[in-house]
Amino acid sequence: MKVVVIQRRTPGSVPSYEQLIELWEREFREMGLLDSVTFHRNFTPETLDEIVGDADAVLGMWIQDGAINEEFLTRHPNLKYISTFAHGFGHFDKEMTRRHGLTITNTVYGDVTIAQYAMALLLDICHDVSAHDRYYKFDGWEGGTPPTYKAL
């Protein structure tokens, strides 16, 4: 089995690209598949064919509308699995992918995590939670001046 992992830069700095690749390598090594995996930092529509090549699976592919079509699948007959690392993906012909034996998945965390993050940001905006967090981590136990709440 040949696997391609397309790992983009993460938002922020933690974990770094290098740390993510180390994690991927460890997981594939434990499965006995490390020799069959190649890693790429990114791709463009122009480089996608070259990156996918004769892979059986591609992890981390960004799926744009129309990117997965008959021509693409004809050029990559071994391809059986594509996974995005995002919470959604573009449009593609589901019947066509079934005919080619291709499974496409996305990340399952998306909607819940995004809603929770939105609520956390709202609470921070309304109540300056991050200021209180910093106070208790760095000043609060030493008798520093507590922050005041923002007026709504």
mmCIF file of C-alpha atoms in Angstrom:
data_model
loop_
_atom_site.group_PDB
_atom_site.id
_atom_site.type_symbol
_atom_site.label_atom_id
_atom_site.label_comp_id
_atom_site.label_asym_id
_atom_site.label_seq_id
_atom_site.Cartn_x
_atom_site.Cartn_y
_atom_site.Cartn_z
ATOM 1 C CA MET A 1 0.000 0.000 0.000
ATOM 2 C CA LYS A 2 1.274 3.476 -0.896
ATOM 3 C CA VAL A 3 0.138 6.415 1.222
ATOM 4 C CA VAL A 4 0.668 10.124 0.629
ATOM 5 C CA VAL A 5 0.353 12.534 3.556
ATOM 6 C CA ILE A 6 -0.089 16.192 2.680
ATOM 7 C CA GLN A 7 0.535 18.099 5.888
ATOM 8 C CA ARG A 8 0.074 21.828 5.716
ATOM 9 C CA ARG A 9 1.432 24.345 8.182
ATOM 10 C CA THR A 10 -0.728 24.460 11.284
ATOM 11 C CA PRO A 11 -2.461 27.633 12.392
ATOM 12 C CA GLY A 12 -0.214 29.060 15.075
ATOM 13 C CA SER A 13 3.059 27.419 15.920
ATOM 14 C CA VAL A 14 2.105 24.402 18.012
ATOM 15 C CA PRO A 15 2.490 21.719 16.955
ATOM 16 C CA SER A 16 5.056 22.606 14.323
ATOM 17 C CA TYR A 17 5.177 20.968 10.908
ATOM 18 C CA GLU A 18 8.169 18.927 12.040
ATOM 19 C CA GLN A 19 6.359 17.733 15.172
ATOM 20 C CA LEU A 20 3.352 16.659 13.115
ATOM 21 C CA ILE A 21 5.552 14.713 10.708
ATOM 22 C CA GLU A 22 7.244 12.998 13.677
ATOM 23 C CA LEU A 23 3.811 11.954 14.970
ATOM 24 C CA TRP A 24 2.778 10.659 11.547
ATOM 25 C CA GLU A 25 6.043 8.739 11.201
ATOM 26 C CA ARG A 26 5.631 7.150 14.622
ATOM 27 C CA GLU A 27 2.081 6.015 13.832
ATOM 28 C CA PHE A 28 3.019 4.568 10.440
ATOM 29 C CA ARG A 29 6.133 2.908 11.914
ATOM 30 C CA GLU A 30 3.977 1.191 14.553
ATOM 31 C CA MET A 31 1.690 -0.094 11.785
ATOM 32 C CA GLY A 32 4.685 -1.312 9.783
ATOM 33 C CA LEU A 33 3.847 1.054 6.918
ATOM 34 C CA LEU A 34 6.465 3.788 7.216
ATOM 35 C CA ASP A 35 8.367 2.600 4.120
ATOM 36 C CA SER A 36 5.228 3.053 2.018
ATOM 37 C CA VAL A 37 4.483 6.662 3.079
ATOM 38 C CA THR A 38 5.626 9.910 1.482
ATOM 39 C CA PHE A 39 5.127 13.316 3.049
ATOM 40 C CA HIS A 40 4.441 16.618 1.287
ATOM 41 C CA ARG A 41 4.157 20.078 2.775
ATOM 42 C CA ASN A 42 1.505 21.318 0.420
ATOM 43 C CA PHE A 43 0.063 20.964 -3.040
ATOM 44 C CA THR A 44 -1.488 23.020 -5.776
ATOM 45 C CA PRO A 45 -3.934 21.863 -8.435
ATOM 46 C CA GLU A 46 -0.951 21.819 -10.819
ATOM 47 C CA THR A 47 1.141 19.508 -8.607
ATOM 48 C CA LEU A 48 -1.635 17.240 -7.342
ATOM 49 C CA ASP A 49 -1.287 14.595 -10.090
ATOM 50 C CA GLU A 50 2.427 14.281 -9.438
ATOM 51 C CA ILE A 51 1.953 14.054 -5.668
ATOM 52 C CA VAL A 52 -0.855 11.464 -5.839
ATOM 53 C CA GLY A 53 0.935 9.360 -8.456
ATOM 54 C CA ASP A 54 0.103 5.674 -7.935
ATOM 55 C CA ALA A 55 -0.889 6.055 -4.264
ATOM 56 C CA ASP A 56 -3.631 3.957 -2.728
ATOM 57 C CA ALA A 57 -4.503 6.610 -0.132
ATOM 58 C CA VAL A 58 -4.045 10.359 0.220
ATOM 59 C CA LEU A 59 -4.380 11.996 3.630
ATOM 60 C CA GLY A 60 -4.724 15.760 3.925
ATOM 61 C CA MET A 61 -5.950 16.546 0.416
ATOM 62 C CA TRP A 62 -7.932 19.751 0.100
ATOM 63 C CA ILE A 63 -10.922 18.917 -2.077
ATOM 64 C CA GLN A 64 -12.045 21.770 -4.307
ATOM 65 C CA ASP A 65 -15.216 21.642 -6.370
ATOM 66 C CA GLY A 66 -14.637 19.584 -9.502
ATOM 67 C CA ALA A 67 -11.120 18.442 -8.514
ATOM 68 C CA ILE A 68 -12.183 14.808 -8.264
ATOM 69 C CA ASN A 69 -13.568 13.923 -11.668
ATOM 70 C CA GLU A 70 -13.428 11.047 -14.161
ATOM 71 C CA GLU A 71 -10.158 12.292 -15.651
ATOM 72 C CA PHE A 72 -8.494 12.520 -12.226
ATOM 73 C CA LEU A 73 -9.656 9.033 -11.225
ATOM 74 C CA THR A 74 -8.602 7.591 -14.581
ATOM 75 C CA ARG A 75 -5.098 8.999 -14.049
ATOM 76 C CA HIS A 76 -4.991 7.470 -10.538
ATOM 77 C CA PRO A 77 -6.593 4.013 -10.778
ATOM 78 C CA ASN A 78 -4.977 2.765 -7.528
ATOM 79 C CA LEU A 79 -6.542 5.516 -5.436
ATOM 80 C CA LYS A 80 -9.052 4.040 -2.975
ATOM 81 C CA TYR A 81 -9.125 6.549 -0.110
ATOM 82 C CA ILE A 82 -8.898 10.327 0.278
ATOM 83 C CA SER A 83 -9.099 12.055 3.634
ATOM 84 C CA THR A 84 -9.232 15.763 4.275
ATOM 85 C CA PHE A 85 -8.013 17.280 7.530
ATOM 86 C CA ALA A 86 -10.780 19.882 7.387
ATOM 87 C CA HIS A 87 -14.376 19.784 8.515
ATOM 88 C CA GLY A 88 -15.804 19.961 5.004
ATOM 89 C CA PHE A 89 -14.976 19.443 1.367
ATOM 90 C CA GLY A 90 -15.994 20.623 -2.084
ATOM 91 C CA HIS A 91 -18.554 19.021 -4.336
ATOM 92 C CA PHE A 92 -17.823 15.756 -6.110
ATOM 93 C CA ASP A 93 -19.869 13.097 -7.861
ATOM 94 C CA LYS A 94 -20.635 10.455 -5.225
ATOM 95 C CA GLU A 95 -21.812 7.872 -7.753
ATOM 96 C CA MET A 96 -18.612 8.317 -9.759
ATOM 97 C CA THR A 97 -16.454 7.788 -6.672
ATOM 98 C CA ARG A 98 -18.434 4.634 -5.832
ATOM 99 C CA ARG A 99 -17.921 3.294 -9.356
ATOM 100 C CA HIS A 100 -14.172 3.785 -8.907
ATOM 101 C CA GLY A 101 -14.177 2.255 -5.410
ATOM 102 C CA LEU A 102 -13.018 5.531 -3.855
ATOM 103 C CA THR A 103 -13.927 6.541 -0.301
ATOM 104 C CA ILE A 104 -13.673 10.197 0.715
ATOM 105 C CA THR A 105 -13.852 11.361 4.329
ATOM 106 C CA ASN A 106 -13.400 14.567 6.251
ATOM 107 C CA THR A 107 -12.544 15.340 9.854
ATOM 108 C CA VAL A 108 -15.323 14.468 12.257
ATOM 109 C CA TYR A 109 -14.583 17.143 14.857
ATOM 110 C CA GLY A 110 -15.682 20.102 12.749
ATOM 111 C CA ASP A 111 -19.118 21.385 13.693
ATOM 112 C CA VAL A 112 -18.920 20.781 17.448
ATOM 113 C CA THR A 113 -15.394 22.127 17.819
ATOM 114 C CA ILE A 114 -16.143 25.220 15.763
ATOM 115 C CA ALA A 115 -19.274 25.975 17.817
ATOM 116 C CA GLN A 116 -17.375 25.499 21.078
ATOM 117 C CA TYR A 117 -14.546 27.743 19.882
ATOM 118 C CA ALA A 118 -17.026 30.437 18.816
ATOM 119 C CA MET A 119 -18.610 30.371 22.278
ATOM 120 C CA ALA A 120 -15.187 30.549 23.951
ATOM 121 C CA LEU A 121 -14.276 33.596 21.859
ATOM 122 C CA LEU A 122 -17.607 35.215 22.708
ATOM 123 C CA LEU A 123 -17.017 34.667 26.435
ATOM 124 C CA ASP A 124 -13.521 36.091 26.124
ATOM 125 C CA ILE A 125 -14.823 39.168 24.309
ATOM 126 C CA CYS A 126 -17.579 39.735 26.861
ATOM 127 C CA HIS A 127 -15.713 38.888 30.063
ATOM 128 C CA ASP A 128 -12.021 39.137 29.232
ATOM 129 C CA VAL A 129 -11.462 35.537 30.307
ATOM 130 C CA SER A 130 -7.899 35.547 28.976
ATOM 131 C CA ALA A 131 -6.968 38.501 31.238
ATOM 132 C CA HIS A 132 -8.300 36.641 34.267
ATOM 133 C CA ASP A 133 -6.466 33.511 33.170
ATOM 134 C CA ARG A 134 -3.176 35.410 32.963
ATOM 135 C CA TYR A 135 -3.845 37.074 36.338
ATOM 136 C CA TYR A 136 -4.301 33.806 38.182
ATOM 137 C CA LYS A 137 -1.429 32.111 36.393
ATOM 138 C CA PHE A 138 1.115 34.868 36.920
ATOM 139 C CA ASP A 139 -0.052 37.460 39.493
ATOM 140 C CA GLY A 140 -3.108 36.320 41.412
ATOM 141 C CA TRP A 141 -1.475 34.069 43.943
ATOM 142 C CA GLU A 142 1.111 36.728 44.722
ATOM 143 C CA GLY A 143 -1.405 39.468 45.547
ATOM 144 C CA GLY A 144 -1.332 41.346 42.225
ATOM 145 C CA THR A 145 -4.122 43.668 41.136
ATOM 146 C CA PRO A 146 -6.953 41.691 39.537
ATOM 147 C CA PRO A 147 -8.214 42.794 36.128
ATOM 148 C CA THR A 148 -11.587 44.500 35.866
ATOM 149 C CA TYR A 149 -14.432 43.199 33.780
ATOM 150 C CA LYS A 150 -15.136 44.879 30.482
ATOM 151 C CA ALA A 151 -18.325 46.904 30.333
ATOM 152 C CA LEU A 152 -20.888 45.371 28.011
#
